[in-house]
Amino acid sequence: MGDIATPTVATPAEAPAERPPVPRSPTPPTLAGEQPPPAPAPEATAPANEAPAPAPEAPAPAPAPAVSTSQASPAAEEPSEGPPEKGGERRENGPRKPVGAEQKGLYPPRHPGRSQRMIGEVVVDLGLADAETVEEAVTAARAQGRPTGVVLVERGILRHDQLARVVAERFGLDFVDLSVFDLDMGAVNLIGFQAAKRYQAVPVGFTEDGALLLAMANPTNVLTIDDVGMMTGRRIRPAAASVEDLNLLLTRLARMDESIEDLVDEEPEEQGERDVSLDDADEDAPVIKLVHSLVAQAVQQGASDIHVNPEEGDTRVLYRVDGVLVPAATVKRRMAMGVVSRIKIMADLDISERRVPQDGRFALNLEGRRVDIRVVTLPLVKGEGVVMRILDKGAGMLVDPQDALASLGMEGKDRERFSRAIHRPNGAVLVTGPTGSGKSTTLYAALHTLNDGERSILTIEDPVEQQIPGVKQMQIAPKAGVTFDVGLRSMLRADPDVIMVGEIRDRETAHIAVEAAMTGHLVLSTLHTRDAPSALGRLIDMGIEPFLVSSAVDCIVAQRLVRMLCPHCKRRQQLSEHVLAEHDLAGATVYEPVGCSRCSGSGYRGRLALYEVMTVSERIRAMILERASVDDMVAVAQQEGMRRLREDGLGRVRDGSTSIAEIERMTSSLL
Ligand SMILES: [Zn+2]
């Protein structure tokens, strides 16, 4: 095979012919003197743009590819073989158009194309050693059946970087000196660290015509070239790199990988395919990097959502942190379209469809923690917007499975009522509140509490935000016909004790849920209503008979999230007794936000939930049948001990957890 070696790769045009001595060669080139290389070979054509390529001596680092070989030991080369052909086609672009203008650290071969020469000849030719020395090594290599290059390095005749340079020259490939080459992180991010390590190859940049420059320990490994080509959907231009430098780079990437691992999904192949579909837009690389960093930063700041809002000029990116939108970044208009497309690709959405809202999801691994992200695209007047909800399963808020209810922070009596309701063998327990009020956290806490191995628990969710061992969880898939009502109906055939329905949105779902609650199942679900008593009227409005509502529903929790004061900077708020009394806080010591470095100047850190827990007593059941007003039911429920959301909030102001302003904000949202 070694012989096959023919050329192929070569691209005529590119021939680099001669390159002046390398300017930057990091290492002293060769032992041998470095004579300037002979002029270019005939074949060489003009050196492309950059004329001066250095050359004679090898640049720096070099891989230790297996490639070496002398004529004698063809075998040794096997691995390398392939480069020619495939490599050839792919590299069509020519050798010389390296990555950006600055190709610092990138050296084209003096003779493009695979040469017929053996490694030993190239070594001599480059002036790295004299013929006699090389001949001895070649003889030894042949005798041992090992690659000449390896023997040359072992004998101290060549350094690793020089060997890489020789290999590059031998096969007519570029040599990349990773110690000085400017990495394009966008290129690096195209394949994950794990893949880079496995292939001993790292994409380090792009050529002018969009090919991916791949630094390889063994640049002749066709399989690697093919694989990376498929993974990235790009033409690959292989370049030889020193093994030592490549390993250093991989170590660096591994470290980076700890903060941002690349895309990881449950189904790696699928993910791979998605990546493949990347089109060749040149801005992909920076775009990918940008998307990753926007998400990583959002997670780090504890944001729950990322909004990408197109505006007249640039696009604004906002994070929702502790319930409040804060500006995070501004993205140039041109880049913004790429960002949106990239997000859509990650979420497996149709990139060409920009006029209809779409939703999907993807997963990222950040700092060793899996973060699921739900994506919704919005066709807005000024362009396509995106909202990403971060479903951070590793994040706290929820769940100490051992004592899940306690972690909700429900006040004592409220917790007792809620706990009693979820421990009944049947009936419905509903949690209400607007989007982002922590409803699912409450339901998950209930599931953790009930998940004792003796109950069969099924859920149907949109999406499954947290996986609970032992619980059978189903995700709705409307495209496949699995909606809440359809899934719920099928679940009932699976003999569950407890059913959790992510949300009751329509009459069908409401109907099945109520029936299930009346036929021996405990049903947990959510509704969008402003307070607990309103949920009863909502069900009736959805078309459920009052007598069914009255007998099925046992408990309703309304909730909201408010920001907690930063404990490091909050200060006592000076208010007159009169003002305090107006807020129903007579005699209380209250605090207000200030802002410090630990809370990014907002004065708040983290959130807490406020609850209103209503037990549907016999008296309330009778009122439902009579179609009594919400106000009347509230009055009765309060007599029976229900504390309203605002009361719970004022209690949290009294204990210094939050501010009057936060409660006012929450209360106004009740209207
Ligand atoms: Zn602070």
XYZ file of C-alpha atoms and ligand atoms in Angstrom:
672
model
C 0.000 0.000 0.000
C 2.532 2.394 0.753
C 3.151 2.721 -2.717
C -0.099 3.525 -3.671
C 0.734 6.415 -2.380
C 0.441 8.309 -5.083
C -0.707 11.404 -5.314
C -3.891 12.318 -5.305
C -4.133 14.834 -3.116
C -2.352 17.148 -4.813
C -3.823 19.991 -5.981
C -1.938 21.431 -8.460
C -2.694 24.767 -8.100
C -1.724 25.024 -4.824
C 1.511 23.957 -4.839
C 3.483 25.687 -2.529
C 6.504 25.808 -3.810
C 9.047 27.239 -2.036
C 8.766 28.797 1.042
C 11.193 30.930 2.530
C 12.525 29.908 5.608
C 10.132 29.777 8.132
C 9.800 32.833 9.883
C 8.231 31.699 12.825
C 9.374 28.449 13.331
C 9.325 27.952 16.878
C 11.895 25.597 17.092
C 15.108 25.772 15.737
C 14.744 24.001 12.778
C 16.905 21.488 12.245
C 19.881 20.196 13.359
C 21.111 20.190 10.078
C 21.553 23.483 8.851
C 18.733 24.739 7.396
C 19.289 25.501 4.066
C 16.701 27.199 2.406
C 14.843 24.887 0.573
C 15.389 24.406 -2.850
C 13.181 26.038 -5.000
C 9.984 24.732 -5.659
C 9.465 21.938 -7.634
C 8.293 22.172 -10.986
C 4.972 21.219 -10.208
C 4.519 23.809 -7.860
C 2.627 26.566 -8.970
C 2.489 29.727 -7.541
C 2.327 29.695 -4.003
C -0.849 30.950 -3.398
C -1.452 33.927 -1.599
C 0.918 33.955 0.891
C 3.895 33.596 -0.644
C 6.351 33.112 1.803
C 5.841 30.047 3.264
C 8.525 28.923 5.210
C 9.781 26.050 4.932
C 12.522 24.112 4.899
C 12.612 23.159 8.142
C 10.016 21.948 9.875
C 7.993 23.997 11.822
C 7.261 22.917 14.969
C 5.410 20.248 16.483
C 4.808 17.187 14.942
C 2.820 14.280 15.268
C 4.036 11.038 15.441
C 2.009 9.527 13.019
C 2.471 6.246 12.012
C 3.128 7.225 8.792
C 6.589 7.303 8.494
C 8.239 4.939 6.499
C 10.686 4.390 4.203
C 10.377 2.625 1.204
C 11.462 -0.261 2.851
C 8.822 -0.622 5.246
C 5.743 -0.011 3.575
C 3.902 -1.938 5.943
C 4.499 0.395 8.556
C 2.665 2.882 6.753
C -0.447 1.226 6.321
C -2.383 3.255 8.464
C -1.578 6.042 6.544
C -2.414 5.057 3.338
C -5.442 6.470 2.563
C -4.821 9.942 2.647
C -4.195 10.274 -0.761
C -7.308 9.703 -2.295
C -9.837 10.846 -0.072
C -7.805 13.363 1.288
C -7.287 14.417 -2.099
C -10.707 15.068 -3.019
C -11.509 16.809 0.019
C -8.724 19.015 0.018
C -9.437 20.283 -3.190
C -9.517 23.602 -2.051
C -6.133 23.777 -2.214
C -3.578 23.953 0.007
C -2.961 27.277 0.237
C -5.788 29.028 1.298
C -5.476 28.753 4.784
C -7.456 29.939 7.283
C -7.844 33.469 7.656
C -5.420 35.930 6.771
C -3.149 35.050 9.418
C -2.007 31.673 9.129
C 0.359 31.923 11.803
C 1.588 28.449 12.444
C 0.277 26.901 9.261
C 2.808 25.699 6.724
C 1.845 24.353 3.363
C 3.980 21.612 1.890
C 6.677 22.510 -0.515
C 5.297 20.045 -2.914
C 1.665 19.597 -2.817
C 0.456 16.211 -3.345
C 1.795 13.000 -2.080
C 5.278 12.503 -3.193
C 6.838 9.348 -4.283
C 9.593 9.910 -1.914
C 10.043 7.991 1.212
C 10.186 9.521 4.596
C 13.930 9.172 4.752
C 14.353 11.044 1.551
C 12.185 13.848 2.764
C 14.212 14.097 5.917
C 17.357 14.444 3.937
C 15.739 16.761 1.519
C 14.596 19.066 4.257
C 18.060 19.083 5.640
C 17.021 17.573 8.917
C 19.684 14.903 8.828
C 22.326 13.630 6.524
C 21.809 10.760 4.173
C 24.050 8.404 6.032
C 22.331 8.857 9.339
C 18.975 8.424 7.747
C 20.077 5.357 5.883
C 21.117 3.707 9.103
C 17.771 4.456 10.643
C 15.929 3.164 7.632
C 17.857 -0.063 7.768
C 17.152 -0.475 11.438
C 13.497 0.326 10.963
C 13.200 -2.216 8.234
C 14.869 -4.839 10.353
C 12.524 -4.154 13.234
C 9.490 -3.784 11.054
C 8.811 -0.350 12.419
C 8.152 2.982 10.839
C 11.230 4.893 9.919
C 9.919 8.060 11.426
C 9.478 6.497 14.808
C 13.003 5.190 14.741
C 14.318 8.576 13.723
C 12.602 10.163 16.688
C 13.751 7.458 19.043
C 17.293 7.952 17.988
C 17.041 11.619 18.653
C 17.537 12.448 15.035
C 14.171 14.117 14.698
C 11.929 15.846 17.164
C 8.227 15.131 17.143
C 7.478 18.403 15.497
C 10.033 17.757 12.804
C 8.588 14.366 12.155
C 5.174 15.915 11.710
C 6.643 18.341 9.270
C 8.250 15.508 7.366
C 5.044 13.582 7.250
C 3.221 16.623 5.972
C 5.798 17.087 3.266
C 5.776 13.453 2.334
C 2.042 13.482 1.780
C 1.772 16.956 0.448
C -0.244 18.211 3.377
C -0.111 21.267 5.535
C 1.755 21.236 8.758
C 0.158 23.088 11.623
C 2.182 24.274 14.556
C -0.328 24.145 17.354
C 1.945 25.951 19.730
C 1.385 29.167 17.828
C -1.605 28.580 15.619
C -4.627 30.666 16.541
C -7.400 28.253 17.260
C -10.840 29.043 15.999
C -13.018 27.838 18.830
C -15.957 27.657 16.511
C -14.110 24.991 14.573
C -12.994 23.248 17.721
C -16.572 23.104 18.926
C -17.754 21.347 15.817
C -16.796 18.047 17.273
C -16.804 17.223 20.917
C -13.759 16.751 23.013
C -14.441 13.055 23.298
C -14.491 12.659 19.557
C -11.349 14.743 19.191
C -9.577 12.567 21.675
C -10.740 9.373 20.060
C -9.623 10.500 16.642
C -6.475 12.226 17.815
C -7.632 15.057 15.643
C -8.880 18.565 16.378
C -10.583 20.936 13.945
C -8.582 24.109 14.395
C -9.890 26.503 11.775
C -11.522 27.012 8.424
C -10.058 27.611 5.037
C -11.248 30.457 2.933
C -13.523 28.212 1.018
C -15.170 26.743 4.033
C -13.268 23.505 4.472
C -12.424 22.489 7.989
C -8.749 22.416 8.825
C -8.175 19.302 10.859
C -4.996 18.969 12.895
C -4.188 15.291 13.047
C -1.613 13.143 14.700
C -1.848 10.889 11.699
C -3.016 13.055 8.852
C -3.200 10.133 6.518
C -5.932 8.372 8.414
C -8.727 8.370 5.928
C -11.248 6.942 8.276
C -10.820 9.831 10.626
C -11.055 12.284 7.778
C -14.259 10.663 6.612
C -15.777 10.494 10.049
C -15.068 14.074 10.926
C -16.315 15.099 7.512
C -19.575 13.355 8.199
C -19.897 14.676 11.709
C -19.423 18.238 10.632
C -20.868 18.163 7.151
C -17.775 19.862 5.849
C -14.937 19.134 3.545
C -11.885 18.310 5.551
C -8.444 19.614 4.923
C -6.085 17.442 6.938
C -2.956 18.915 8.440
C -0.157 17.192 10.293
C 0.432 18.232 13.867
C 2.929 17.158 16.464
C 1.604 14.469 18.686
C 2.926 16.243 21.699
C 1.223 19.480 20.836
C -1.962 17.723 19.956
C -2.021 16.051 23.334
C -1.422 19.344 25.049
C -4.309 20.807 23.144
C -6.546 17.901 24.055
C -5.684 18.407 27.692
C -6.678 22.031 27.390
C -9.906 21.116 25.707
C -10.668 18.583 28.378
C -10.442 21.296 30.938
C -12.725 23.491 28.925
C -14.966 20.575 28.437
C -15.643 20.567 32.106
C -17.305 23.889 31.842
C -19.001 23.392 28.546
C -19.276 19.931 27.293
C -20.595 19.683 23.896
C -23.908 18.580 22.875
C -24.911 15.475 24.522
C -28.203 13.910 24.067
C -29.553 10.628 25.023
C -29.260 9.519 21.476
C -25.877 10.491 20.362
C -26.385 9.341 16.866
C -29.358 11.398 16.416
C -27.567 14.322 17.742
C -24.813 13.651 15.355
C -27.190 13.687 12.514
C -28.511 16.960 13.522
C -25.108 18.379 13.515
C -24.493 17.010 10.142
C -27.295 18.995 8.812
C -25.461 22.156 9.554
C -25.246 24.027 6.408
C -22.093 25.560 5.286
C -22.750 29.049 6.327
C -19.508 30.536 7.296
C -20.801 31.996 10.414
C -21.685 28.686 11.870
C -18.643 28.404 13.973
C -18.855 31.619 15.884
C -22.570 31.112 16.071
C -22.246 27.761 17.735
C -19.803 29.147 20.178
C -22.111 32.034 20.910
C -25.141 29.818 21.469
C -23.165 27.645 23.834
C -21.889 30.547 25.805
C -25.310 32.208 26.014
C -26.770 29.045 27.473
C -23.837 28.388 29.763
C -23.950 31.914 31.087
C -27.701 31.745 31.632
C -27.367 28.559 33.618
C -24.556 29.998 35.627
C -26.660 33.018 36.516
C -29.532 30.791 37.498
C -31.774 32.064 34.723
C -34.976 30.193 33.991
C -35.434 31.477 30.449
C -33.427 32.963 27.627
C -35.229 35.347 25.299
C -33.803 36.150 21.892
C -35.667 39.237 20.754
C -35.207 40.641 17.279
C -35.333 44.415 17.251
C -34.974 47.069 14.593
C -31.243 46.876 14.512
C -29.492 44.304 16.599
C -31.084 41.455 18.436
C -31.295 41.556 22.188
C -30.808 38.560 24.413
C -32.433 38.679 27.832
C -32.307 36.278 30.741
C -35.102 35.764 33.195
C -33.415 35.612 36.566
C -35.496 35.203 39.671
C -38.533 35.981 37.608
C -37.290 39.229 36.174
C -35.936 39.832 32.653
C -32.449 41.269 32.561
C -30.420 42.209 29.473
C -27.698 39.681 28.764
C -26.250 40.432 25.363
C -26.706 42.198 22.080
C -26.158 40.232 18.910
C -25.510 41.734 15.503
C -28.380 41.273 13.173
C -26.551 39.061 10.733
C -25.240 36.809 13.454
C -28.645 36.736 15.117
C -30.213 34.873 12.235
C -27.510 32.271 12.542
C -28.101 32.027 16.269
C -31.785 31.404 15.761
C -31.102 28.842 13.051
C -28.558 27.080 15.194
C -30.974 26.869 18.097
C -33.613 25.474 15.766
C -31.218 22.865 14.468
C -30.327 21.850 17.995
C -33.995 21.518 18.847
C -34.653 19.553 15.701
C -36.983 22.156 14.239
C -37.555 23.071 10.627
C -35.112 25.873 9.942
C -36.791 26.974 6.771
C -40.108 27.546 8.503
C -40.043 31.031 9.935
C -43.647 32.030 9.888
C -45.151 29.497 12.218
C -44.249 29.017 15.886
C -42.458 25.761 16.557
C -41.391 24.060 19.695
C -38.800 21.483 20.486
C -36.033 20.765 22.922
C -32.427 19.812 23.255
C -29.987 18.936 25.983
C -26.606 20.301 26.934
C -24.096 19.126 29.418
C -22.820 21.983 31.481
C -20.318 21.454 34.185
C -21.139 17.809 34.289
C -24.804 18.431 34.722
C -27.420 17.676 32.164
C -29.550 20.661 31.309
C -32.644 20.219 29.191
C -33.804 23.176 27.213
C -37.201 23.656 25.784
C -37.343 25.889 22.746
C -40.223 27.901 21.374
C -39.809 29.991 18.235
C -41.972 33.035 17.647
C -42.577 34.644 14.277
C -42.468 38.294 15.310
C -42.901 41.370 13.206
C -39.229 42.230 13.420
C -37.986 38.737 12.815
C -37.988 35.341 14.354
C -37.645 35.294 18.104
C -36.815 32.413 20.383
C -37.533 31.662 24.001
C -35.551 28.908 25.647
C -36.705 27.567 28.965
C -33.985 26.019 31.023
C -35.111 22.858 32.723
C -32.171 22.345 34.945
C -32.629 19.001 36.527
C -29.584 19.352 38.655
C -30.646 22.631 40.130
C -31.819 22.732 43.608
C -35.234 24.052 44.200
C -36.586 20.653 44.276
C -36.289 17.944 46.120
C -34.810 16.344 48.861
C -36.618 13.135 48.039
C -36.514 12.187 51.676
C -38.422 15.186 52.738
C -39.750 16.692 49.565
C -42.692 18.545 51.042
C -40.516 20.304 53.548
C -38.329 21.589 50.751
C -41.301 23.417 49.286
C -41.290 25.864 52.147
C -45.012 25.580 52.813
C -46.100 26.948 56.126
C -46.983 24.285 58.710
C -50.755 24.141 58.454
C -50.687 24.493 54.689
C -48.288 21.633 54.424
C -50.506 19.472 56.603
C -53.514 20.096 54.404
C -51.613 19.437 51.247
C -50.007 16.312 52.668
C -53.322 14.944 53.845
C -54.823 15.448 50.388
C -52.061 13.738 48.464
C -52.152 10.781 50.799
C -55.761 10.003 50.030
C -56.307 7.026 47.757
C -58.415 9.015 45.318
C -59.558 12.491 44.415
C -57.929 15.359 42.602
C -55.297 17.723 43.952
C -54.812 20.762 41.748
C -52.022 23.319 41.707
C -52.747 26.669 40.110
C -50.782 29.722 39.156
C -49.313 31.417 36.110
C -46.471 29.970 34.067
C -43.279 30.095 36.064
C -44.896 30.005 39.463
C -43.315 26.719 40.461
C -46.362 24.515 40.032
C -44.466 21.571 38.706
C -42.000 21.787 41.545
C -44.893 21.279 43.922
C -46.223 18.325 41.952
C -42.801 16.714 41.806
C -42.456 17.087 45.538
C -45.783 15.286 45.899
C -44.608 12.521 43.583
C -41.393 12.085 45.508
C -43.397 11.833 48.685
C -45.749 9.228 47.253
C -43.067 7.282 45.443
C -42.596 4.617 48.087
C -42.511 1.679 45.730
C -45.957 0.512 46.769
C -47.883 2.791 44.476
C -47.999 2.621 40.736
C -47.357 6.189 39.600
C -47.824 7.363 36.025
C -47.330 10.823 34.647
C -48.049 12.556 31.396
C -46.131 15.760 31.041
C -45.131 18.519 28.688
C -42.287 18.267 29.047
C -40.930 15.770 31.546
C -38.911 18.175 33.622
C -37.444 15.791 36.065
C -37.054 12.067 35.920
C -38.024 10.182 39.018
C -36.809 6.628 39.407
C -39.684 4.206 39.696
C -42.245 6.549 38.197
C -43.527 5.843 34.706
C -43.343 9.142 32.905
C -44.773 9.895 29.506
C -44.149 12.973 27.446
C -46.881 14.356 25.260
C -46.086 14.275 21.546
C -48.855 16.060 19.718
C -47.279 15.392 16.331
C -47.543 11.714 17.067
C -51.055 12.102 18.383
C -50.118 11.811 22.038
C -51.918 14.697 23.695
C -52.860 14.998 27.353
C -56.266 13.457 26.891
C -55.059 10.622 24.675
C -52.149 9.800 26.947
C -54.304 10.030 30.019
C -56.848 7.650 28.617
C -54.197 5.096 27.769
C -52.602 5.505 31.191
C -55.819 4.574 32.910
C -55.601 1.157 31.336
C -52.239 0.642 33.000
C -53.712 0.347 36.470
C -52.146 3.358 38.155
C -52.703 4.414 41.748
C -51.451 7.909 41.178
C -51.676 9.913 37.970
C -49.976 13.183 37.381
C -51.247 15.194 34.418
C -48.932 18.064 33.588
C -51.726 20.457 32.871
C -55.471 20.462 32.341
C -55.915 22.608 29.267
C -59.057 21.390 27.662
C -62.400 19.846 28.321
C -61.404 16.331 27.297
C -58.466 16.229 29.635
C -60.498 17.787 32.439
C -63.199 15.234 31.956
C -60.940 12.203 32.032
C -58.985 13.557 34.995
C -62.140 14.132 37.015
C -63.497 10.714 36.206
C -60.206 9.103 37.140
C -60.238 10.964 40.451
C -63.673 9.547 41.169
C -62.792 5.994 40.276
C -60.073 5.142 42.709
C -57.107 7.162 41.485
C -55.286 10.040 43.018
C -54.966 12.680 40.299
C -52.452 15.503 40.490
C -52.563 18.301 37.956
C -52.260 22.010 37.288
C -54.552 24.723 36.011
C -53.933 28.320 35.052
C -56.042 30.295 37.471
C -55.274 33.259 39.669
C -56.198 31.715 42.978
C -57.337 28.459 44.494
C -61.118 28.959 44.552
C -61.140 30.048 40.908
C -60.001 26.583 39.860
C -63.406 25.177 40.753
C -65.189 27.651 38.527
C -62.662 27.024 35.772
C -63.448 23.333 35.681
C -67.149 24.076 35.509
C -66.484 26.589 32.732
C -64.675 23.857 30.873
C -67.876 21.903 30.824
C -67.485 19.610 33.800
C -70.706 19.121 35.730
C -70.665 20.854 39.126
C -71.514 17.642 40.914
C -68.449 15.974 39.387
C -66.216 18.882 40.335
C -67.660 18.937 43.790
C -67.031 15.292 44.459
C -63.703 14.875 42.667
C -61.585 17.800 43.852
C -60.121 17.564 47.334
C -57.505 20.225 47.528
C -56.306 23.210 45.524
C -52.994 24.970 45.933
C -52.414 28.382 44.395
C -48.856 29.609 44.301
C -46.433 32.316 43.195
C -42.711 32.788 43.325
C -41.232 35.949 44.766
C -37.611 36.996 45.023
C -35.790 36.614 48.284
C -33.807 39.530 49.665
C -30.061 39.120 49.372
C -28.998 38.356 52.936
C -25.678 40.093 52.396
C -26.992 43.545 51.640
C -30.630 43.844 52.684
C -31.237 46.635 55.130
C -33.983 47.601 57.474
C -36.610 49.721 55.844
C -37.643 52.770 57.814
C -41.417 53.002 57.641
C -43.834 54.690 59.947
C -46.218 52.580 61.963
C -48.942 54.085 59.903
C -47.497 52.813 56.617
C -46.774 49.432 58.125
C -50.339 49.172 59.296
C -51.567 49.978 55.835
C -49.685 46.969 54.618
C -51.050 44.830 57.414
C -47.587 44.729 58.879
C -48.141 46.640 62.080
C -45.270 46.139 64.466
C -43.130 44.301 61.972
C -39.487 44.851 61.153
C -39.196 44.912 57.393
C -36.254 44.965 55.019
C -35.592 46.416 51.625
C -33.167 45.475 48.834
C -29.873 47.316 48.425
C -27.637 45.519 45.956
C -24.126 44.165 46.283
C -21.669 42.068 44.336
C -23.180 38.824 45.487
C -26.588 39.609 44.067
C -25.359 41.377 40.932
C -26.652 44.591 42.370
C -30.279 43.543 42.340
C -30.688 43.214 46.079
C -32.325 39.817 45.625
C -30.983 36.300 45.517
C -33.071 33.234 44.820
C -36.792 32.814 45.094
C -39.308 31.380 47.442
C -42.826 30.190 46.857
C -45.961 31.630 48.430
C -48.930 29.329 48.814
C -52.653 29.378 49.300
C -53.912 25.917 50.166
C -57.635 25.309 50.026
C -59.226 22.141 51.283
C -62.512 21.336 49.613
C -64.613 20.721 52.686
C -68.179 19.420 52.807
C -69.371 22.969 53.082
C -67.440 24.030 50.012
C -68.706 21.003 48.093
C -72.244 22.084 48.786
C -71.435 25.599 47.619
C -70.057 24.236 44.334
C -73.341 22.453 43.714
C -75.159 25.679 44.426
C -72.889 27.523 42.043
C -71.921 29.923 44.790
C -69.647 32.832 43.879
C -65.904 32.634 44.258
C -66.006 35.382 46.851
C -68.426 33.462 48.985
C -66.327 30.340 48.748
C -63.208 32.319 49.661
C -64.935 33.649 52.734
C -65.906 30.178 53.878
C -62.511 28.724 53.095
C -60.874 31.473 55.137
C -63.123 30.695 58.052
C -61.913 27.166 57.708
C -58.323 28.274 57.914
C -57.174 29.054 54.390
C -54.481 31.709 54.232
C -54.473 33.729 51.078
C -51.378 34.190 48.936
C -50.915 37.715 50.160
C -51.088 36.656 53.772
C -48.438 34.065 53.189
C -46.364 36.760 51.497
C -46.728 39.185 54.388
C -45.527 36.444 56.702
C -42.400 36.209 54.558
C -41.927 39.968 54.792
C -42.196 39.745 58.561
C -39.537 37.114 58.748
C -37.234 39.182 56.562
C -37.188 36.806 53.602
C -38.621 39.226 51.117
C -39.683 42.845 50.718
C -42.960 44.692 50.638
C -42.175 45.626 47.039
C -42.047 41.979 46.022
C -45.374 41.240 47.622
C -46.884 44.266 45.942
C -45.531 43.070 42.606
C -46.973 39.611 43.170
C -50.305 40.969 44.337
C -50.703 43.218 41.354
C -50.129 40.225 39.136
C -53.106 38.606 40.778
C -55.379 41.083 39.190
Zn -26.745 41.621 47.799
